[in-house]
CSV table of C-alpha atoms in Angstrom, one decimal:
chain,number,residue,atom,x,y,z
A,1202,UNK,CA,19.3,-1.3,4.6
A,1203,UNK,CA,17.8,2.5,4.6
A,1204,UNK,CA,20.7,4.5,4.7
A,1205,UNK,CA,21.2,6.1,8.6
A,1206,UNK,CA,18.2,6.3,10.6
A,1207,UNK,CA,15.8,8.2,8.6
A,1208,UNK,CA,11.9,7.2,8.9
A,1209,UNK,CA,10.1,5.0,7.2
A,1210,UNK,CA,7.7,8.0,5.5
A,1211,UNK,CA,10.1,8.0,2.3
A,1212,UNK,CA,11.7,4.5,2.6
A,1213,UNK,CA,11.6,4.5,-0.8
A,1214,UNK,CA,13.1,7.0,-1.9
A,1215,UNK,CA,16.1,5.7,0.5
A,1216,UNK,CA,16.5,2.5,-1.2
A,1217,UNK,CA,19.9,1.6,-2.1
A,1218,UNK,CA,20.5,2.8,-5.6
A,1219,UNK,CA,20.9,-0.4,-7.1
A,1220,UNK,CA,16.9,-1.7,-5.9
A,1221,UNK,CA,15.7,1.6,-7.9
A,1222,UNK,CA,15.4,-0.7,-11.3
A,1223,UNK,CA,14.1,-3.4,-9.8
A,1224,UNK,CA,10.7,-4.3,-10.5
A,1225,UNK,CA,7.8,-2.9,-8.2
A,1226,UNK,CA,6.6,-6.2,-7.8
A,1227,UNK,CA,9.8,-8.0,-7.1
A,1228,UNK,CA,10.1,-5.6,-4.3
A,1229,UNK,CA,8.6,-6.4,0.0
A,1230,UNK,CA,6.0,-3.3,0.2
A,1231,UNK,CA,3.6,-3.1,3.7
A,1232,UNK,CA,0.4,-3.2,3.2
A,1233,UNK,CA,-2.9,-2.3,5.2
A,1234,UNK,CA,-5.9,-4.5,5.3
A,1235,UNK,CA,-9.1,-3.0,4.9
A,1236,UNK,CA,-7.2,0.2,5.7
A,1237,UNK,CA,-10.2,2.6,6.9
A,1238,UNK,CA,-11.6,0.3,9.5
A,1239,UNK,CA,-10.5,2.7,12.0
A,1240,UNK,CA,-13.2,4.9,11.5
A,1241,UNK,CA,-16.3,2.5,11.4
A,1242,UNK,CA,-19.5,4.8,12.1
A,1243,UNK,CA,-21.3,2.4,15.1
A,1244,UNK,CA,-24.7,4.0,14.1
A,1245,UNK,CA,-24.4,3.3,10.6
A,1246,UNK,CA,-26.3,0.5,8.9
A,1247,UNK,CA,-24.9,-3.3,8.2
A,1248,UNK,CA,-24.0,-3.5,4.6
A,1249,UNK,CA,-25.5,-5.1,1.9
A,1250,UNK,CA,-23.7,-8.7,1.9
A,1251,UNK,CA,-24.7,-9.3,5.3
A,1252,UNK,CA,-26.9,-12.1,5.6
A,1253,UNK,CA,-30.7,-11.6,6.6
A,1254,UNK,CA,-30.2,-13.7,9.6
A,1255,UNK,CA,-27.6,-11.4,11.1
A,1256,UNK,CA,-29.4,-8.5,9.8
A,1257,UNK,CA,-32.5,-9.5,12.1
A,1258,UNK,CA,-30.6,-10.4,15.1
A,1259,UNK,CA,-28.7,-6.9,14.6
A,1260,UNK,CA,-32.2,-5.0,14.6
A,1261,UNK,CA,-33.7,-6.4,17.9
A,1262,UNK,CA,-30.2,-6.8,19.7
A,1263,UNK,CA,-28.2,-3.6,18.5
A,1264,UNK,CA,-27.1,-3.0,22.3
A,1265,UNK,CA,-25.1,-6.2,21.4
A,1266,UNK,CA,-24.5,-6.9,18.2
A,1267,UNK,CA,-22.4,-3.5,18.0
A,1268,UNK,CA,-20.2,-3.7,20.6
A,1269,UNK,CA,-19.0,-7.3,18.9
A,1270,UNK,CA,-18.9,-6.0,15.5
A,1271,UNK,CA,-16.5,-3.0,16.3
A,1272,UNK,CA,-14.2,-5.1,17.9
A,1273,UNK,CA,-13.8,-7.4,15.4
A,1274,UNK,CA,-14.3,-5.7,12.4
A,1275,UNK,CA,-12.1,-3.0,13.2
A,1276,UNK,CA,-8.4,-3.8,11.7
A,1277,UNK,CA,-6.4,-0.6,12.0
A,1278,UNK,CA,-5.9,2.0,14.6
A,1279,UNK,CA,-4.2,5.0,12.2
A,1280,UNK,CA,-5.7,7.0,9.5
A,1281,UNK,CA,-4.0,6.8,6.0
A,1282,UNK,CA,-1.4,9.8,6.4
A,1283,UNK,CA,-0.2,8.5,9.5
A,1284,UNK,CA,0.1,4.4,8.0
A,1285,UNK,CA,1.5,6.0,5.1
A,1286,UNK,CA,4.0,7.8,7.6
A,1287,UNK,CA,5.0,4.4,8.7
A,1288,UNK,CA,5.7,2.7,5.7
A,1289,UNK,CA,2.4,1.6,4.3
A,1290,UNK,CA,2.3,1.5,0.6
A,1291,UNK,CA,-0.5,-0.9,-0.6
A,1292,UNK,CA,-4.1,-0.2,0.8
A,1293,UNK,CA,-7.0,-2.4,0.9
A,1294,UNK,CA,-10.2,-0.3,0.3
A,1295,UNK,CA,-13.8,-1.5,0.1
A,1296,UNK,CA,-16.1,0.6,-1.5
A,1297,UNK,CA,-20.0,1.5,-1.0
A,1298,UNK,CA,-22.4,3.6,-1.0
A,1299,UNK,CA,-25.0,3.7,1.9
A,1300,UNK,CA,-28.2,2.4,1.6
A,1301,UNK,CA,-30.9,5.1,1.5
A,1302,UNK,CA,-28.6,7.5,1.5
A,1303,UNK,CA,-30.0,10.6,-1.2
A,1304,UNK,CA,-26.5,11.7,-1.6
A,1305,UNK,CA,-23.8,10.3,-4.1
A,1306,UNK,CA,-21.2,9.9,-1.4
A,1307,UNK,CA,-19.3,6.7,-1.6
A,1308,UNK,CA,-18.1,5.3,2.2
A,1309,UNK,CA,-15.6,2.7,2.9
A,1310,UNK,CA,-16.9,-0.2,4.7
A,1311,UNK,CA,-16.5,-3.5,6.7
A,1312,UNK,CA,-19.1,-4.4,7.9
A,1313,UNK,CA,-20.7,-1.5,8.4
A,1314,UNK,CA,-19.9,1.7,7.0
A,1315,UNK,CA,-17.0,4.5,7.6
A,1316,UNK,CA,-18.0,7.8,9.3
A,1317,UNK,CA,-15.6,9.4,6.4
A,1318,UNK,CA,-16.0,9.5,2.4
A,1319,UNK,CA,-13.8,8.0,0.2
A,1320,UNK,CA,-12.9,11.0,-1.6
A,1321,UNK,CA,-11.9,12.9,1.0
A,1322,UNK,CA,-9.4,10.7,2.7
A,1323,UNK,CA,-8.0,9.9,-0.4
A,1324,UNK,CA,-7.5,14.2,-1.3
A,1325,UNK,CA,-5.5,13.5,2.1
A,1326,UNK,CA,-3.4,10.6,0.5
A,1327,UNK,CA,-2.5,13.1,-2.6
A,1328,UNK,CA,-1.5,16.0,-0.2
A,1329,UNK,CA,0.8,13.9,1.2
A,1330,UNK,CA,2.3,12.4,-2.3
A,1331,UNK,CA,2.9,15.8,-3.1
A,1332,UNK,CA,4.9,16.3,0.1
A,1333,UNK,CA,7.1,13.0,-0.5
A,1334,UNK,CA,7.1,12.8,-4.3
A,1335,UNK,CA,9.4,10.3,-4.8
A,1336,UNK,CA,6.8,7.6,-2.3
A,1337,UNK,CA,4.5,5.4,-4.6
A,1338,UNK,CA,1.2,4.0,-3.7
A,1339,UNK,CA,-0.8,1.0,-4.5
A,1340,UNK,CA,-4.4,1.8,-3.9
A,1341,UNK,CA,-6.9,-1.7,-3.9
A,1342,UNK,CA,-10.4,-0.5,-4.5
A,1343,UNK,CA,-12.5,-3.4,-4.2
A,1344,UNK,CA,-15.6,-5.4,-3.1
A,1345,UNK,CA,-18.2,-3.0,-4.4
A,1346,UNK,CA,-21.3,-2.5,-3.4
A,1347,UNK,CA,-24.3,-0.5,-4.2
A,1348,UNK,CA,-22.6,1.9,-7.0
A,1349,UNK,CA,-25.0,1.6,-10.0
A,1350,UNK,CA,-22.6,1.7,-13.5
A,1351,UNK,CA,-23.5,6.1,-13.5
A,1352,UNK,CA,-22.1,6.1,-10.2
A,1353,UNK,CA,-18.6,4.0,-10.9
A,1354,UNK,CA,-18.4,6.3,-13.9
A,1355,UNK,CA,-18.7,9.0,-11.5
A,1356,UNK,CA,-16.3,7.7,-8.9
A,1357,UNK,CA,-13.8,7.2,-11.4
A,1358,UNK,CA,-13.9,10.5,-12.8
A,1359,UNK,CA,-13.4,12.1,-9.2
A,1360,UNK,CA,-10.4,9.8,-8.6
A,1361,UNK,CA,-8.8,11.2,-11.8
A,1362,UNK,CA,-9.3,14.7,-10.7
A,1363,UNK,CA,-7.8,13.8,-6.7
A,1364,UNK,CA,-4.4,12.5,-8.3
A,1365,UNK,CA,-4.7,13.7,-12.0
A,1366,UNK,CA,-0.6,13.0,-13.5
A,1367,UNK,CA,0.2,11.0,-10.4
A,1368,UNK,CA,-1.9,8.2,-11.9
A,1369,UNK,CA,0.4,5.3,-14.0
A,1370,UNK,CA,-1.4,4.2,-16.8
A,1371,UNK,CA,-1.7,0.4,-16.7
A,1372,UNK,CA,0.1,-0.2,-20.0
A,1373,UNK,CA,3.1,1.2,-18.6
A,1374,UNK,CA,6.2,-1.6,-19.4
A,1375,UNK,CA,8.8,-0.8,-16.8
A,1376,UNK,CA,7.5,-0.4,-13.2
A,1377,UNK,CA,10.5,0.9,-11.1
A,1378,UNK,CA,11.1,3.5,-8.4
A,1379,UNK,CA,13.4,5.2,-11.4
A,1380,UNK,CA,11.3,5.0,-14.4
A,1381,UNK,CA,7.9,6.1,-12.3
A,1382,UNK,CA,10.3,8.6,-10.5
A,1383,UNK,CA,10.7,10.0,-14.1
A,1384,UNK,CA,7.5,10.0,-15.2
A,1385,UNK,CA,6.2,11.6,-12.3
A,1386,UNK,CA,4.0,8.7,-11.5
A,1387,UNK,CA,3.1,8.0,-8.0
A,1388,UNK,CA,-0.1,5.5,-7.9
A,1389,UNK,CA,-1.0,2.5,-9.4
A,1390,UNK,CA,-5.3,2.1,-8.6
A,1391,UNK,CA,-6.6,-0.8,-8.5
A,1392,UNK,CA,-10.3,-1.2,-9.7
A,1393,UNK,CA,-12.1,-4.7,-9.1
A,1394,UNK,CA,-15.0,-4.0,-11.7
A,1395,UNK,CA,-15.5,-4.2,-15.0
A,1396,UNK,CA,-16.5,-0.4,-15.5
A,1397,UNK,CA,-12.7,0.2,-15.3
A,1398,UNK,CA,-11.6,-1.5,-18.7
A,1399,UNK,CA,-12.1,2.0,-20.8
A,1400,UNK,CA,-10.0,3.6,-18.3
A,1401,UNK,CA,-6.1,3.1,-19.5
A,1402,UNK,CA,-5.1,4.9,-15.8
A,1403,UNK,CA,-7.1,2.4,-13.9
A,1404,UNK,CA,-5.1,-1.1,-13.2
A,1405,UNK,CA,-7.3,-4.5,-12.7
A,1406,UNK,CA,-7.9,-6.5,-9.4
A,1407,UNK,CA,-4.6,-7.5,-7.5
A,1408,UNK,CA,-5.2,-10.8,-6.0
A,1409,UNK,CA,-5.0,-10.7,-2.5
A,1410,UNK,CA,-4.3,-14.4,-0.7
A,1411,UNK,CA,-6.2,-14.6,2.6
A,1412,UNK,CA,-6.6,-17.6,4.6
A,1413,UNK,CA,-9.5,-17.4,6.4
A,1414,UNK,CA,-8.3,-19.3,9.7
A,1415,UNK,CA,-7.9,-17.4,13.4
A,1416,UNK,CA,-4.7,-18.6,13.8
A,1417,UNK,CA,-1.3,-17.9,12.6
A,1418,UNK,CA,-0.1,-21.7,12.3
A,1419,UNK,CA,-2.9,-22.6,10.0
A,1420,UNK,CA,-2.4,-19.0,8.6
A,1421,UNK,CA,1.1,-19.8,7.5
A,1422,UNK,CA,0.0,-23.3,6.4
A,1423,UNK,CA,-2.1,-21.5,3.7
A,1424,UNK,CA,0.5,-19.4,2.3
A,1425,UNK,CA,3.2,-22.0,2.7
A,1426,UNK,CA,1.1,-23.8,0.0
A,1427,UNK,CA,0.0,-20.9,-2.2
A,1428,UNK,CA,4.2,-20.7,-2.5
A,1429,UNK,CA,4.0,-23.9,-4.3
A,1430,UNK,CA,1.5,-23.0,-6.5
A,1431,UNK,CA,3.8,-20.0,-7.5
A,1432,UNK,CA,3.1,-16.3,-7.8
A,1433,UNK,CA,1.4,-14.0,-9.9
A,1434,UNK,CA,2.8,-10.6,-11.1
A,1435,UNK,CA,1.5,-8.3,-7.9
A,1436,UNK,CA,-0.1,-9.9,-5.2
A,1437,UNK,CA,-1.0,-9.5,-1.7
A,1438,UNK,CA,0.3,-12.4,0.9
A,1439,UNK,CA,-2.4,-11.4,4.1
A,1440,UNK,CA,-1.0,-12.0,7.5
A,1441,UNK,CA,-4.5,-11.0,8.6
A,1442,UNK,CA,-6.1,-13.6,11.1
A,1443,UNK,CA,-10.0,-14.3,10.9
A,1444,UNK,CA,-12.2,-15.5,13.4
A,1445,UNK,CA,-15.8,-17.3,12.8
A,1446,UNK,CA,-19.3,-16.2,14.4
A,1447,UNK,CA,-19.2,-19.2,17.1
A,1448,UNK,CA,-15.4,-18.4,18.1
A,1449,UNK,CA,-16.4,-14.9,18.6
A,1450,UNK,CA,-19.5,-15.8,20.6
A,1451,UNK,CA,-17.6,-18.0,22.4
A,1452,UNK,CA,-14.8,-15.3,23.7
A,1453,UNK,CA,-16.5,-12.4,24.4
A,1454,UNK,CA,-13.6,-11.2,26.0
A,1455,UNK,CA,-12.0,-11.1,23.0
A,1456,UNK,CA,-11.0,-9.0,19.7
A,1457,UNK,CA,-9.6,-9.2,16.3
A,1458,UNK,CA,-6.6,-6.2,18.3
A,1459,UNK,CA,-6.0,-9.3,20.8
A,1460,UNK,CA,-6.1,-11.9,18.5
A,1461,UNK,CA,-3.6,-10.1,16.1
A,1462,UNK,CA,-1.5,-9.6,19.5
A,1463,UNK,CA,-1.3,-12.9,20.6
A,1464,UNK,CA,-0.1,-14.5,17.2
A,1465,UNK,CA,1.8,-11.7,16.0
A,1466,UNK,CA,5.5,-12.9,17.2
A,1467,UNK,CA,4.5,-16.7,15.0
A,1468,UNK,CA,3.5,-14.3,12.0
A,1469,UNK,CA,6.7,-11.8,12.2
A,1470,UNK,CA,9.3,-14.4,13.0
A,1471,UNK,CA,7.8,-16.5,10.0
A,1472,UNK,CA,7.9,-12.6,8.0
A,1473,UNK,CA,11.5,-12.4,8.5
A,1474,UNK,CA,12.7,-15.7,6.4
A,1475,UNK,CA,10.8,-14.5,3.6
A,1476,UNK,CA,12.1,-13.1,0.6
A,1477,UNK,CA,11.1,-10.7,-2.5
A,1478,UNK,CA,12.6,-11.1,-5.8
A,1479,UNK,CA,11.3,-12.5,-9.1
A,1480,UNK,CA,11.2,-16.1,-7.4
A,1481,UNK,CA,8.0,-18.2,-7.9
A,1482,UNK,CA,8.2,-18.6,-3.8
A,1483,UNK,CA,9.2,-14.8,-3.4
A,1484,UNK,CA,7.2,-12.3,-1.5
A,1485,UNK,CA,6.0,-9.0,-3.1
A,1486,UNK,CA,3.0,-7.1,-1.2
A,1487,UNK,CA,2.5,-8.0,2.5
A,1488,UNK,CA,-1.2,-7.2,3.8
A,1489,UNK,CA,-1.6,-6.9,7.6
A,1490,UNK,CA,-3.8,-5.8,10.9
A,1491,UNK,CA,-2.8,-3.2,13.2
A,1492,UNK,CA,0.1,-2.3,11.1
A,1493,UNK,CA,1.5,0.5,14.0
A,1494,UNK,CA,1.0,-2.0,16.8
A,1495,UNK,CA,4.0,-4.5,15.9
A,1496,UNK,CA,7.1,-4.3,14.5
A,1497,UNK,CA,5.4,-4.8,11.1
A,1498,UNK,CA,6.5,-2.1,8.3
A,1499,UNK,CA,10.2,-2.2,9.3
A,1500,UNK,CA,10.3,-5.9,9.1
A,1501,UNK,CA,8.7,-5.7,5.3
A,1502,UNK,CA,10.8,-3.2,4.3
A,1503,UNK,CA,14.5,-4.7,5.7
A,1504,UNK,CA,13.4,-7.3,3.8
A,1505,UNK,CA,14.7,-5.4,0.0
A,1506,UNK,CA,17.8,-6.0,1.6
A,1507,UNK,CA,18.2,-9.5,0.9
A,1508,UNK,CA,18.2,-7.8,-3.1
A,1509,UNK,CA,21.0,-6.0,-2.4
A,1510,UNK,CA,24.0,-7.9,-4.5
A,1511,UNK,CA,26.8,-8.3,-1.6
A,1512,UNK,CA,30.0,-6.2,-2.4
A,1513,UNK,CA,33.5,-8.1,-3.4
A,1514,UNK,CA,36.2,-6.8,-1.8
A,1515,UNK,CA,39.7,-6.3,-3.8
A,1516,UNK,CA,42.9,-7.4,-2.7
């Protein structure tokens, strides 16, 4: 489907020309679930949404809880630039301010907080995009915690400064690669907070279909049920597994990484049979964990060849 054997860093620009006019929400796009969890700061506090019971347990048994948190909250192993180079074009970004932080720094989070701030990370993404002017990314800022209305406004202003004219406004009607390239747009920025309403550069939340299951079988059953219910515009089919705390307690030798690898083949086999496009059962964005460890990005990108019309031979 890609011309030759070019690297995936520029896979969008190397799609067949007939796909340049396909709506972006009808293409198959590889996505990274909890994209920033590769840099969790084990010494940081628990996020505000954690229960009081778990917070108490973490206070008195820190030496036990923190290794477990790290094993099960880490969903990726590579930074965003490496993920971009690998073909990822959708990033699930959980945004929070650390409690009792005297600065206005904003971090990513997943159970605990990351060591890198949001702005320093997204500046690297902007630099990467400058070097890859025909690649388009979808950044989903969601699960906000600890941001006041004023800090939301400050943060949104900073995002506009980072990406500038690369931000595609939400009223843009024609969302194809060809039209985005012509306008110089490279970033669709989804912002899951009411603060986004007065900023035309920000897109509404993108639905993420999350099965909340620890086995590939039950996860795929959930996604098949969702397919029968039809599809929204942009949406994410989450191929990421989730273990409850009882399972985690009873399996001390396991981690999210081992669970993902144990189920990877069944998930990839299902994925290979899917199809992008406008139909109610079609896929759009596919979210995954440890996207560099399995044959994920090439498989998702290759699904787009199913949209290429076969050429008829002339006699």
